[in-house]
PDB file of C-alpha atoms in Angstrom:
ATOM      1  CA  MET A   1     -16.850  -7.656  -6.729  1.00  0.00           C
ATOM      2  CA  ALA A   2     -15.665  -4.337  -5.279  1.00  0.00           C
ATOM      3  CA  CYS A   3     -11.998  -3.414  -5.517  1.00  0.00           C
ATOM      4  CA  PRO A   4      -9.901  -3.263  -2.328  1.00  0.00           C
ATOM      5  CA  SER A   5     -10.135   0.507  -1.769  1.00  0.00           C
ATOM      6  CA  ASN A   6     -13.921   0.324  -1.916  1.00  0.00           C
ATOM      7  CA  LEU A   7     -13.946  -2.571   0.511  1.00  0.00           C
ATOM      8  CA  PHE A   8     -11.939  -0.476   2.955  1.00  0.00           C
ATOM      9  CA  ALA A   9     -14.573   2.227   2.873  1.00  0.00           C
ATOM     10  CA  THR A  10     -17.416  -0.244   3.342  1.00  0.00           C
ATOM     11  CA  PHE A  11     -16.224  -2.748   5.895  1.00  0.00           C
ATOM     12  CA  PHE A  12     -13.428  -1.405   8.064  1.00  0.00           C
ATOM     13  CA  ILE A  13     -13.580   0.968  10.975  1.00  0.00           C
ATOM     14  CA  VAL A  14     -11.825   4.301  10.881  1.00  0.00           C
ATOM     15  CA  PHE A  15      -8.581   3.396  12.580  1.00  0.00           C
ATOM     16  CA  VAL A  16      -8.103   0.349  10.362  1.00  0.00           C
ATOM     17  CA  ILE A  17      -8.691   2.516   7.295  1.00  0.00           C
ATOM     18  CA  SER A  18      -6.020   4.887   8.555  1.00  0.00           C
ATOM     19  CA  ILE A  19      -3.522   2.061   8.921  1.00  0.00           C
ATOM     20  CA  ALA A  20      -4.379   0.600   5.503  1.00  0.00           C
ATOM     21  CA  SER A  21      -4.026   3.942   3.736  1.00  0.00           C
ATOM     22  CA  SER A  22      -0.611   4.547   5.248  1.00  0.00           C
ATOM     23  CA  THR A  23       0.758   1.154   4.281  1.00  0.00           C
ATOM     24  CA  ALA A  24      -1.101   0.385   1.044  1.00  0.00           C
ATOM     25  CA  GLN A  25       1.082  -0.461  -1.931  1.00  0.00           C
ATOM     26  CA  LEU A  26       0.502  -0.575  -5.647  1.00  0.00           C
ATOM     27  CA  SER A  27       0.433  -4.028  -7.222  1.00  0.00           C
ATOM     28  CA  THR A  28       0.152  -5.520 -10.679  1.00  0.00           C
ATOM     29  CA  ASP A  29      -2.849  -7.686  -9.726  1.00  0.00           C
ATOM     30  CA  TYR A  30      -4.962  -5.087  -7.924  1.00  0.00           C
ATOM     31  CA  TYR A  31      -7.881  -5.356 -10.373  1.00  0.00           C
ATOM     32  CA  ASP A  32      -7.541  -9.039 -11.271  1.00  0.00           C
ATOM     33  CA  SER A  33     -10.568 -10.126  -9.236  1.00  0.00           C
ATOM     34  CA  CYS A  34     -12.693  -6.986  -9.147  1.00  0.00           C
ATOM     35  CA  CYS A  35     -12.271  -5.859 -12.777  1.00  0.00           C
ATOM     36  CA  PRO A  36     -10.790  -8.686 -14.850  1.00  0.00           C
ATOM     37  CA  GLY A  37     -11.745  -7.043 -18.151  1.00  0.00           C
ATOM     38  CA  LEU A  38      -9.896  -3.802 -17.405  1.00  0.00           C
ATOM     39  CA  LEU A  39      -6.718  -4.340 -19.414  1.00  0.00           C
ATOM     40  CA  ASP A  40      -8.556  -5.550 -22.506  1.00  0.00           C
ATOM     41  CA  ALA A  41     -10.902  -2.538 -22.362  1.00  0.00           C
ATOM     42  CA  VAL A  42      -8.071  -0.034 -22.088  1.00  0.00           C
ATOM     43  CA  ARG A  43      -5.998  -1.737 -24.776  1.00  0.00           C
ATOM     44  CA  ALA A  44      -8.896  -1.712 -27.227  1.00  0.00           C
ATOM     45  CA  GLN A  45      -9.553   2.009 -26.795  1.00  0.00           C
ATOM     46  CA  VAL A  46      -5.857   2.922 -27.054  1.00  0.00           C
ATOM     47  CA  LYS A  47      -5.543   0.858 -30.229  1.00  0.00           C
ATOM     48  CA  LEU A  48      -8.531   2.643 -31.752  1.00  0.00           C
ATOM     49  CA  ALA A  49      -7.026   6.037 -30.952  1.00  0.00           C
ATOM     50  CA  VAL A  50      -3.498   5.226 -32.143  1.00  0.00           C
ATOM     51  CA  ASP A  51      -4.718   3.522 -35.302  1.00  0.00           C
ATOM     52  CA  LYS A  52      -6.674   6.684 -36.098  1.00  0.00           C
ATOM     53  CA  GLU A  53      -3.740   8.991 -35.281  1.00  0.00           C
ATOM     54  CA  PRO A  54      -0.327   7.490 -34.452  1.00  0.00           C
ATOM     55  CA  ARG A  55       0.746  10.731 -32.769  1.00  0.00           C
ATOM     56  CA  MET A  56      -1.857  10.030 -30.066  1.00  0.00           C
ATOM     57  CA  GLY A  57       0.404   7.341 -28.631  1.00  0.00           C
ATOM     58  CA  ALA A  58       2.988   9.966 -27.751  1.00  0.00           C
ATOM     59  CA  SER A  59       0.294  12.274 -26.396  1.00  0.00           C
ATOM     60  CA  LEU A  60      -1.078   9.646 -24.005  1.00  0.00           C
ATOM     61  CA  LEU A  61       2.419   8.756 -22.812  1.00  0.00           C
ATOM     62  CA  ARG A  62       3.113  12.443 -22.200  1.00  0.00           C
ATOM     63  CA  LEU A  63      -0.108  12.866 -20.205  1.00  0.00           C
ATOM     64  CA  PHE A  64       1.110  10.265 -17.733  1.00  0.00           C
ATOM     65  CA  PHE A  65       4.525  11.945 -17.464  1.00  0.00           C
ATOM     66  CA  HIS A  66       2.993  15.383 -16.867  1.00  0.00           C
ATOM     67  CA  ASP A  67       0.584  13.919 -14.322  1.00  0.00           C
ATOM     68  CA  CYS A  68       3.253  12.137 -12.270  1.00  0.00           C
ATOM     69  CA  PHE A  69       5.615  15.124 -12.123  1.00  0.00           C
ATOM     70  CA  VAL A  70       2.976  17.289 -10.410  1.00  0.00           C
ATOM     71  CA  ASN A  71       2.299  16.039  -6.874  1.00  0.00           C
ATOM     72  CA  GLY A  72       2.510  12.412  -7.963  1.00  0.00           C
ATOM     73  CA  CYS A  73       0.603  10.061 -10.270  1.00  0.00           C
ATOM     74  CA  ASP A  74      -2.858  11.049  -9.083  1.00  0.00           C
ATOM     75  CA  GLY A  75      -4.899  11.933 -12.193  1.00  0.00           C
ATOM     76  CA  SER A  76      -4.808  15.636 -11.317  1.00  0.00           C
ATOM     77  CA  ILE A  77      -3.911  16.653 -14.860  1.00  0.00           C
ATOM     78  CA  MET A  78      -7.350  15.513 -16.036  1.00  0.00           C
ATOM     79  CA  LEU A  79      -9.313  18.000 -13.905  1.00  0.00           C
ATOM     80  CA  ASP A  80     -10.992  20.825 -15.839  1.00  0.00           C
ATOM     81  CA  ASP A  81     -10.967  24.396 -14.579  1.00  0.00           C
ATOM     82  CA  THR A  82     -14.182  25.660 -13.005  1.00  0.00           C
ATOM     83  CA  ALA A  83     -15.383  29.044 -11.759  1.00  0.00           C
ATOM     84  CA  THR A  84     -13.791  28.301  -8.377  1.00  0.00           C
ATOM     85  CA  PHE A  85     -10.950  25.961  -9.346  1.00  0.00           C
ATOM     86  CA  THR A  86      -7.822  26.361 -11.457  1.00  0.00           C
ATOM     87  CA  GLY A  87      -6.260  23.107 -12.556  1.00  0.00           C
ATOM     88  CA  GLU A  88      -3.136  22.072 -14.457  1.00  0.00           C
ATOM     89  CA  LYS A  89      -4.364  22.015 -18.050  1.00  0.00           C
ATOM     90  CA  ASN A  90      -3.593  25.708 -18.581  1.00  0.00           C
ATOM     91  CA  ALA A  91      -0.222  25.696 -16.859  1.00  0.00           C
ATOM     92  CA  ALA A  92       2.564  26.838 -19.174  1.00  0.00           C
ATOM     93  CA  PRO A  93       3.926  23.314 -19.906  1.00  0.00           C
ATOM     94  CA  ASN A  94       0.430  22.023 -20.725  1.00  0.00           C
ATOM     95  CA  ARG A  95      -1.448  24.862 -22.416  1.00  0.00           C
ATOM     96  CA  ASN A  96      -1.888  24.244 -26.162  1.00  0.00           C
ATOM     97  CA  SER A  97       0.406  21.274 -25.709  1.00  0.00           C
ATOM     98  CA  THR A  98      -0.970  18.327 -23.734  1.00  0.00           C
ATOM     99  CA  ARG A  99      -3.660  16.445 -25.587  1.00  0.00           C
ATOM    100  CA  GLY A 100      -5.517  13.151 -25.554  1.00  0.00           C
ATOM    101  CA  PHE A 101      -7.963  14.056 -22.802  1.00  0.00           C
ATOM    102  CA  GLU A 102     -10.891  12.910 -24.919  1.00  0.00           C
ATOM    103  CA  VAL A 103      -9.227   9.517 -25.401  1.00  0.00           C
ATOM    104  CA  ILE A 104      -8.927   9.098 -21.632  1.00  0.00           C
ATOM    105  CA  ASP A 105     -12.605  10.069 -21.395  1.00  0.00           C
ATOM    106  CA  ALA A 106     -13.481   7.318 -23.869  1.00  0.00           C
ATOM    107  CA  ILE A 107     -11.387   4.772 -21.987  1.00  0.00           C
ATOM    108  CA  LYS A 108     -12.971   5.772 -18.689  1.00  0.00           C
ATOM    109  CA  ALA A 109     -16.462   5.419 -20.192  1.00  0.00           C
ATOM    110  CA  ALA A 110     -15.642   1.948 -21.509  1.00  0.00           C
ATOM    111  CA  VAL A 111     -14.221   0.881 -18.147  1.00  0.00           C
ATOM    112  CA  GLU A 112     -17.228   2.272 -16.263  1.00  0.00           C
ATOM    113  CA  GLN A 113     -19.445   0.053 -18.399  1.00  0.00           C
ATOM    114  CA  ILE A 114     -17.799  -3.094 -17.075  1.00  0.00           C
ATOM    115  CA  CYS A 115     -16.545  -1.987 -13.615  1.00  0.00           C
ATOM    116  CA  PRO A 116     -18.524   1.054 -12.423  1.00  0.00           C
ATOM    117  CA  GLY A 117     -16.801   3.043  -9.709  1.00  0.00           C
ATOM    118  CA  ASP A 118     -13.816   0.736  -9.401  1.00  0.00           C
ATOM    119  CA  VAL A 119     -10.959   2.042 -11.583  1.00  0.00           C
ATOM    120  CA  SER A 120      -9.228   5.376 -11.044  1.00  0.00           C
ATOM    121  CA  CYS A 121      -8.344   7.854 -13.748  1.00  0.00           C
ATOM    122  CA  ALA A 122      -4.786   7.801 -12.395  1.00  0.00           C
ATOM    123  CA  ASP A 123      -4.538   4.076 -13.143  1.00  0.00           C
ATOM    124  CA  ILE A 124      -6.127   4.538 -16.562  1.00  0.00           C
ATOM    125  CA  LEU A 125      -3.394   7.066 -17.395  1.00  0.00           C
ATOM    126  CA  ALA A 126      -0.708   4.595 -16.306  1.00  0.00           C
ATOM    127  CA  ILE A 127      -2.135   1.671 -18.280  1.00  0.00           C
ATOM    128  CA  SER A 128      -2.777   3.847 -21.344  1.00  0.00           C
ATOM    129  CA  ALA A 129       0.840   5.014 -21.345  1.00  0.00           C
ATOM    130  CA  ARG A 130       2.041   1.403 -21.449  1.00  0.00           C
ATOM    131  CA  ASP A 131      -0.438   0.432 -24.145  1.00  0.00           C
ATOM    132  CA  SER A 132       0.557   3.435 -26.258  1.00  0.00           C
ATOM    133  CA  VAL A 133       4.197   2.389 -26.198  1.00  0.00           C
ATOM    134  CA  VAL A 134       3.246  -1.172 -27.159  1.00  0.00           C
ATOM    135  CA  ALA A 135       0.923   0.035 -29.934  1.00  0.00           C
ATOM    136  CA  LEU A 136       3.862   1.857 -31.537  1.00  0.00           C
ATOM    137  CA  GLY A 137       6.204  -1.111 -31.374  1.00  0.00           C
ATOM    138  CA  GLY A 138       7.804  -0.568 -27.995  1.00  0.00           C
ATOM    139  CA  PRO A 139       8.278  -2.865 -24.994  1.00  0.00           C
ATOM    140  CA  SER A 140       5.548  -3.998 -22.632  1.00  0.00           C
ATOM    141  CA  TRP A 141       5.572  -4.272 -18.844  1.00  0.00           C
ATOM    142  CA  ASP A 142       3.258  -5.125 -15.969  1.00  0.00           C
ATOM    143  CA  VAL A 143       1.761  -1.849 -14.762  1.00  0.00           C
ATOM    144  CA  LYS A 144       1.439  -1.428 -11.015  1.00  0.00           C
ATOM    145  CA  VAL A 145      -2.050  -0.169 -10.132  1.00  0.00           C
ATOM    146  CA  GLY A 146      -4.212   0.670  -7.133  1.00  0.00           C
ATOM    147  CA  ARG A 147      -3.917   4.454  -7.302  1.00  0.00           C
ATOM    148  CA  ARG A 148      -6.780   6.739  -6.377  1.00  0.00           C
ATOM    149  CA  ASP A 149      -7.617  10.131  -7.855  1.00  0.00           C
ATOM    150  CA  ALA A 150      -6.735  13.498  -6.368  1.00  0.00           C
ATOM    151  CA  TRP A 151      -9.404  15.856  -5.122  1.00  0.00           C
ATOM    152  CA  THR A 152      -7.406  18.832  -6.334  1.00  0.00           C
ATOM    153  CA  ALA A 153      -4.723  19.976  -8.772  1.00  0.00           C
ATOM    154  CA  SER A 154      -2.015  22.633  -8.768  1.00  0.00           C
ATOM    155  CA  GLN A 155      -1.313  24.932 -11.685  1.00  0.00           C
ATOM    156  CA  ALA A 156       1.567  26.474  -9.714  1.00  0.00           C
ATOM    157  CA  ALA A 157       3.188  23.066  -9.205  1.00  0.00           C
ATOM    158  CA  ALA A 158       2.719  22.240 -12.891  1.00  0.00           C
ATOM    159  CA  ASN A 159       4.499  25.462 -13.803  1.00  0.00           C
ATOM    160  CA  THR A 160       7.508  24.630 -11.626  1.00  0.00           C
ATOM    161  CA  SER A 161       7.760  20.814 -11.576  1.00  0.00           C
ATOM    162  CA  ILE A 162       7.573  19.806 -15.230  1.00  0.00           C
ATOM    163  CA  PRO A 163      10.979  20.121 -16.964  1.00  0.00           C
ATOM    164  CA  ALA A 164      11.024  22.625 -19.810  1.00  0.00           C
ATOM    165  CA  PRO A 165      12.487  22.218 -23.315  1.00  0.00           C
ATOM    166  CA  THR A 166      14.871  25.086 -22.483  1.00  0.00           C
ATOM    167  CA  PHE A 167      16.498  23.303 -19.534  1.00  0.00           C
ATOM    168  CA  ASP A 168      20.225  22.575 -19.524  1.00  0.00           C
ATOM    169  CA  LEU A 169      21.542  19.259 -18.231  1.00  0.00           C
ATOM    170  CA  ASN A 170      21.960  20.375 -14.620  1.00  0.00           C
ATOM    171  CA  ARG A 171      18.364  21.580 -14.416  1.00  0.00           C
ATOM    172  CA  LEU A 172      17.107  18.397 -16.053  1.00  0.00           C
ATOM    173  CA  VAL A 173      18.995  16.268 -13.542  1.00  0.00           C
ATOM    174  CA  SER A 174      17.715  18.369 -10.633  1.00  0.00           C
ATOM    175  CA  SER A 175      14.149  18.196 -11.925  1.00  0.00           C
ATOM    176  CA  PHE A 176      14.221  14.404 -12.094  1.00  0.00           C
ATOM    177  CA  GLN A 177      16.056  13.996  -8.805  1.00  0.00           C
ATOM    178  CA  ALA A 178      13.336  16.072  -7.134  1.00  0.00           C
ATOM    179  CA  GLN A 179      10.948  13.268  -8.141  1.00  0.00           C
ATOM    180  CA  GLY A 180      13.250  10.549  -6.835  1.00  0.00           C
ATOM    181  CA  LEU A 181      14.434   9.629 -10.329  1.00  0.00           C
ATOM    182  CA  SER A 182      18.056   9.035 -11.316  1.00  0.00           C
ATOM    183  CA  VAL A 183      20.187  10.317 -14.164  1.00  0.00           C
ATOM    184  CA  LYS A 184      19.683   6.970 -15.903  1.00  0.00           C
ATOM    185  CA  ASP A 185      15.923   7.431 -15.505  1.00  0.00           C
ATOM    186  CA  LEU A 186      16.211  10.907 -17.029  1.00  0.00           C
ATOM    187  CA  VAL A 187      17.950   9.667 -20.150  1.00  0.00           C
ATOM    188  CA  ALA A 188      15.790   6.566 -20.535  1.00  0.00           C
ATOM    189  CA  LEU A 189      12.523   8.472 -20.103  1.00  0.00           C
ATOM    190  CA  SER A 190      13.713  11.138 -22.534  1.00  0.00           C
ATOM    191  CA  GLY A 191      13.770   8.314 -25.048  1.00  0.00           C
ATOM    192  CA  ALA A 192       9.995   8.697 -25.154  1.00  0.00           C
ATOM    193  CA  HIS A 193      10.819  11.442 -27.657  1.00  0.00           C
ATOM    194  CA  THR A 194      11.369   8.688 -30.186  1.00  0.00           C
ATOM    195  CA  ILE A 195       7.655   9.292 -30.849  1.00  0.00           C
ATOM    196  CA  GLY A 196       5.650  12.490 -31.030  1.00  0.00           C
ATOM    197  CA  GLN A 197       6.113  16.029 -32.253  1.00  0.00           C
ATOM    198  CA  ALA A 198       7.011  19.448 -30.889  1.00  0.00           C
ATOM    199  CA  ARG A 199       5.735  22.916 -31.675  1.00  0.00           C
ATOM    200  CA  CYS A 200       7.902  25.489 -33.409  1.00  0.00           C
ATOM    201  CA  THR A 201       7.742  27.803 -30.399  1.00  0.00           C
ATOM    202  CA  ASN A 202       9.607  25.165 -28.366  1.00  0.00           C
ATOM    203  CA  PHE A 203      12.505  24.635 -30.786  1.00  0.00           C
ATOM    204  CA  ARG A 204      12.829  27.986 -32.627  1.00  0.00           C
ATOM    205  CA  ALA A 205      15.711  29.222 -30.483  1.00  0.00           C
ATOM    206  CA  ARG A 206      17.640  25.993 -31.006  1.00  0.00           C
ATOM    207  CA  ILE A 207      17.418  25.852 -34.800  1.00  0.00           C
ATOM    208  CA  TYR A 208      18.372  29.528 -35.260  1.00  0.00           C
ATOM    209  CA  ASN A 209      20.762  30.257 -32.403  1.00  0.00           C
ATOM    210  CA  GLU A 210      22.596  27.126 -31.305  1.00  0.00           C
ATOM    211  CA  THR A 211      25.836  25.788 -32.749  1.00  0.00           C
ATOM    212  CA  ASN A 212      25.729  22.185 -31.503  1.00  0.00           C
ATOM    213  CA  ILE A 213      23.309  21.275 -34.256  1.00  0.00           C
ATOM    214  CA  ASP A 214      23.661  19.660 -37.667  1.00  0.00           C
ATOM    215  CA  GLY A 215      23.428  22.418 -40.290  1.00  0.00           C
ATOM    216  CA  PHE A 216      21.236  20.594 -42.766  1.00  0.00           C
ATOM    217  CA  PHE A 217      18.904  19.510 -39.981  1.00  0.00           C
ATOM    218  CA  ALA A 218      18.610  23.104 -38.736  1.00  0.00           C
ATOM    219  CA  ARG A 219      17.843  24.460 -42.208  1.00  0.00           C
ATOM    220  CA  THR A 220      15.233  21.770 -42.774  1.00  0.00           C
ATOM    221  CA  ARG A 221      13.458  22.649 -39.548  1.00  0.00           C
ATOM    222  CA  GLN A 222      13.697  26.388 -40.280  1.00  0.00           C
ATOM    223  CA  ALA A 223      11.590  25.870 -43.412  1.00  0.00           C
ATOM    224  CA  GLY A 224       8.603  25.110 -41.216  1.00  0.00           C
ATOM    225  CA  CYS A 225       9.418  27.374 -38.306  1.00  0.00           C
ATOM    226  CA  PRO A 226       9.956  31.066 -39.157  1.00  0.00           C
ATOM    227  CA  ARG A 227      12.452  33.053 -37.116  1.00  0.00           C
ATOM    228  CA  THR A 228       9.869  35.654 -36.103  1.00  0.00           C
ATOM    229  CA  SER A 229       8.148  34.898 -32.814  1.00  0.00           C
ATOM    230  CA  GLY A 230       4.435  34.371 -33.289  1.00  0.00           C
ATOM    231  CA  ALA A 231       4.810  33.198 -36.883  1.00  0.00           C
ATOM    232  CA  GLY A 232       4.109  29.493 -37.160  1.00  0.00           C
ATOM    233  CA  ASP A 233       4.352  28.952 -33.412  1.00  0.00           C
ATOM    234  CA  ASN A 234       2.115  25.902 -33.577  1.00  0.00           C
ATOM    235  CA  ASN A 235       3.757  24.324 -36.634  1.00  0.00           C
ATOM    236  CA  LEU A 236       4.883  20.819 -35.758  1.00  0.00           C
ATOM    237  CA  ALA A 237       8.068  18.845 -36.361  1.00  0.00           C
ATOM    238  CA  PRO A 238       8.906  15.265 -35.340  1.00  0.00           C
ATOM    239  CA  LEU A 239      11.120  14.790 -32.298  1.00  0.00           C
ATOM    240  CA  ASP A 240      12.674  11.766 -34.023  1.00  0.00           C
ATOM    241  CA  ILE A 241      13.337  12.437 -37.703  1.00  0.00           C
ATOM    242  CA  GLN A 242      14.011   8.811 -38.612  1.00  0.00           C
ATOM    243  CA  THR A 243      10.998   6.885 -37.287  1.00  0.00           C
ATOM    244  CA  PRO A 244       8.622   9.398 -35.676  1.00  0.00           C
ATOM    245  CA  THR A 245       5.770   6.945 -35.159  1.00  0.00           C
ATOM    246  CA  SER A 246       7.800   3.920 -34.098  1.00  0.00           C
ATOM    247  CA  PHE A 247       9.040   3.392 -30.553  1.00  0.00           C
ATOM    248  CA  ASP A 248      12.713   2.515 -31.019  1.00  0.00           C
ATOM    249  CA  ASN A 249      16.186   3.839 -30.189  1.00  0.00           C
ATOM    250  CA  SER A 250      16.647   6.147 -33.192  1.00  0.00           C
ATOM    251  CA  TYR A 251      16.087   9.233 -31.002  1.00  0.00           C
ATOM    252  CA  PHE A 252      19.463   8.556 -29.416  1.00  0.00           C
ATOM    253  CA  GLN A 253      21.088   8.112 -32.811  1.00  0.00           C
ATOM    254  CA  ASP A 254      19.707  11.539 -33.727  1.00  0.00           C
ATOM    255  CA  LEU A 255      21.330  13.048 -30.624  1.00  0.00           C
ATOM    256  CA  ILE A 256      24.743  11.645 -31.570  1.00  0.00           C
ATOM    257  CA  SER A 257      24.298  13.233 -35.021  1.00  0.00           C
ATOM    258  CA  MET A 258      23.455  16.572 -33.341  1.00  0.00           C
ATOM    259  CA  ARG A 259      19.882  16.369 -34.591  1.00  0.00           C
ATOM    260  CA  GLY A 260      18.067  16.690 -31.301  1.00  0.00           C
ATOM    261  CA  LEU A 261      15.082  18.950 -31.908  1.00  0.00           C
ATOM    262  CA  LEU A 262      14.774  20.496 -28.460  1.00  0.00           C
ATOM    263  CA  HIS A 263      17.532  22.210 -26.532  1.00  0.00           C
ATOM    264  CA  SER A 264      16.841  19.824 -23.633  1.00  0.00           C
ATOM    265  CA  ASP A 265      17.171  16.828 -25.963  1.00  0.00           C
ATOM    266  CA  GLN A 266      20.630  17.745 -27.219  1.00  0.00           C
ATOM    267  CA  GLN A 267      21.794  18.502 -23.679  1.00  0.00           C
ATOM    268  CA  LEU A 268      21.823  14.760 -23.104  1.00  0.00           C
ATOM    269  CA  PHE A 269      24.629  14.422 -25.656  1.00  0.00           C
ATOM    270  CA  ASN A 270      26.710  17.565 -25.406  1.00  0.00           C
ATOM    271  CA  GLY A 271      30.011  16.553 -23.833  1.00  0.00           C
ATOM    272  CA  GLY A 272      28.474  15.906 -20.437  1.00  0.00           C
ATOM    273  CA  SER A 273      27.925  13.075 -17.975  1.00  0.00           C
ATOM    274  CA  THR A 274      25.031  11.531 -19.908  1.00  0.00           C
ATOM    275  CA  ASP A 275      26.894  11.061 -23.204  1.00  0.00           C
ATOM    276  CA  SER A 276      27.786   7.453 -22.387  1.00  0.00           C
ATOM    277  CA  LEU A 277      24.174   6.499 -21.698  1.00  0.00           C
ATOM    278  CA  VAL A 278      23.027   8.057 -24.969  1.00  0.00           C
ATOM    279  CA  THR A 279      25.764   6.146 -26.810  1.00  0.00           C
ATOM    280  CA  SER A 280      24.758   2.897 -25.137  1.00  0.00           C
ATOM    281  CA  TYR A 281      21.086   3.342 -25.996  1.00  0.00           C
ATOM    282  CA  SER A 282      21.904   4.338 -29.571  1.00  0.00           C
ATOM    283  CA  GLN A 283      23.754   1.064 -30.030  1.00  0.00           C
ATOM    284  CA  SER A 284      21.378  -1.291 -28.224  1.00  0.00           C
ATOM    285  CA  SER A 285      17.605  -1.085 -28.423  1.00  0.00           C
ATOM    286  CA  SER A 286      17.312  -3.890 -25.864  1.00  0.00           C
ATOM    287  CA  THR A 287      19.331  -1.912 -23.317  1.00  0.00           C
ATOM    288  CA  PHE A 288      17.202   1.161 -23.911  1.00  0.00           C
ATOM    289  CA  ASN A 289      13.959  -0.803 -23.697  1.00  0.00           C
ATOM    290  CA  ALA A 290      14.943  -2.439 -20.414  1.00  0.00           C
ATOM    291  CA  ASP A 291      15.979   0.839 -18.813  1.00  0.00           C
ATOM    292  CA  PHE A 292      12.905   2.631 -20.163  1.00  0.00           C
ATOM    293  CA  VAL A 293      10.590   0.030 -18.649  1.00  0.00           C
ATOM    294  CA  ALA A 294      12.353   0.225 -15.289  1.00  0.00           C
ATOM    295  CA  ALA A 295      12.169   4.021 -15.334  1.00  0.00           C
ATOM    296  CA  MET A 296       8.470   4.022 -16.243  1.00  0.00           C
ATOM    297  CA  ILE A 297       7.731   1.736 -13.304  1.00  0.00           C
ATOM    298  CA  ARG A 298       9.704   3.990 -10.946  1.00  0.00           C
ATOM    299  CA  MET A 299       7.948   7.077 -12.288  1.00  0.00           C
ATOM    300  CA  GLY A 300       4.599   5.393 -11.702  1.00  0.00           C
ATOM    301  CA  ASP A 301       5.534   5.014  -8.043  1.00  0.00           C
ATOM    302  CA  ILE A 302       5.765   8.784  -7.461  1.00  0.00           C
ATOM    303  CA  LYS A 303       3.499   9.656  -4.513  1.00  0.00           C
ATOM    304  CA  PRO A 304       0.392   7.642  -5.442  1.00  0.00           C
ATOM    305  CA  LEU A 305      -2.790   8.095  -3.453  1.00  0.00           C
ATOM    306  CA  THR A 306      -3.885   4.722  -2.049  1.00  0.00           C
ATOM    307  CA  GLY A 307      -6.173   3.212   0.553  1.00  0.00           C
ATOM    308  CA  SER A 308      -8.679   5.820   1.776  1.00  0.00           C
ATOM    309  CA  ASN A 309      -6.836   8.800   0.284  1.00  0.00           C
ATOM    310  CA  GLY A 310      -8.412  10.442  -2.761  1.00  0.00           C
ATOM    311  CA  GLU A 311     -11.366   8.984  -4.633  1.00  0.00           C
ATOM    312  CA  ILE A 312     -12.362   7.006  -7.703  1.00  0.00           C
ATOM    313  CA  ARG A 313     -13.696   9.682 -10.036  1.00  0.00           C
ATOM    314  CA  LYS A 314     -16.783   8.855 -12.080  1.00  0.00           C
ATOM    315  CA  ASN A 315     -15.712  11.485 -14.629  1.00  0.00           C
ATOM    316  CA  CYS A 316     -11.988  12.117 -14.983  1.00  0.00           C
ATOM    317  CA  ARG A 317     -12.554  15.838 -15.594  1.00  0.00           C
ATOM    318  CA  ARG A 318     -14.183  16.621 -12.238  1.00  0.00           C
ATOM    319  CA  ILE A 319     -14.299  15.406  -8.677  1.00  0.00           C
ATOM    320  CA  ASN A 320     -17.335  13.423  -7.589  1.00  0.00           C
TER     321      ASN A 320
END
């Protein structure tokens, strides 16, 4: 059975398509009839990837974040550069940093086996992000789906829209507000740093130059990240020093102890307006989990392509 967007293209006349595309909404049951095996297929592939490398859970979650912050949750981050097209993968926030593309490829291939031409790469990114959190011990939620894939990408937008690890609190707040996300969403989504790692080049300035940092923590990180730029730039350190492969609230406990790895992390607990949220999340994993889930759902609603807009890519790396 074809999914709703494909039915639009097959059975409805042009003006009806136009109306449907302008009013279409995401839903949690979009694929229930047309691709009932979708969630099991995605979950199985994510589990394989995370079991092989726990860090991959953080990488898949980050792919969804970096996709949604650039012109909406439209799968644009997956597009490869070509001789005539420059995509987002080599934008400054993504180059030598975003990873997990081959896992999305594997998921897409598995889904195409059971539901050819029905499921978008944008939706696969959204479902994979949820399953990655669950695989590492975090909360689950019903993912809204029905997105279609973009025909294009924007390296320029990726360079300007994705918040940087050097941002202060005001710039972080502005960056999230530009996407329709609140200060609470900012802090809750930053809790994704309870898993994953960062490269030395992104935290060198903090561990050598900043004063709002625990001394022992700074010295420990300096051992794997030389002061000289270019030396050890790609050396990794965990964003959460307590439980780096478990999705929990220890990231916020680290911030209260001045052990945030990135400058942008510690800005959330630095005598500013977000201190109370960090304190609350550090004390209650259930509060953090609930707010994280709500924020992930809101982020997934950023400017999706629906109805007759966009396409369902056969290969996530290129348009049809």
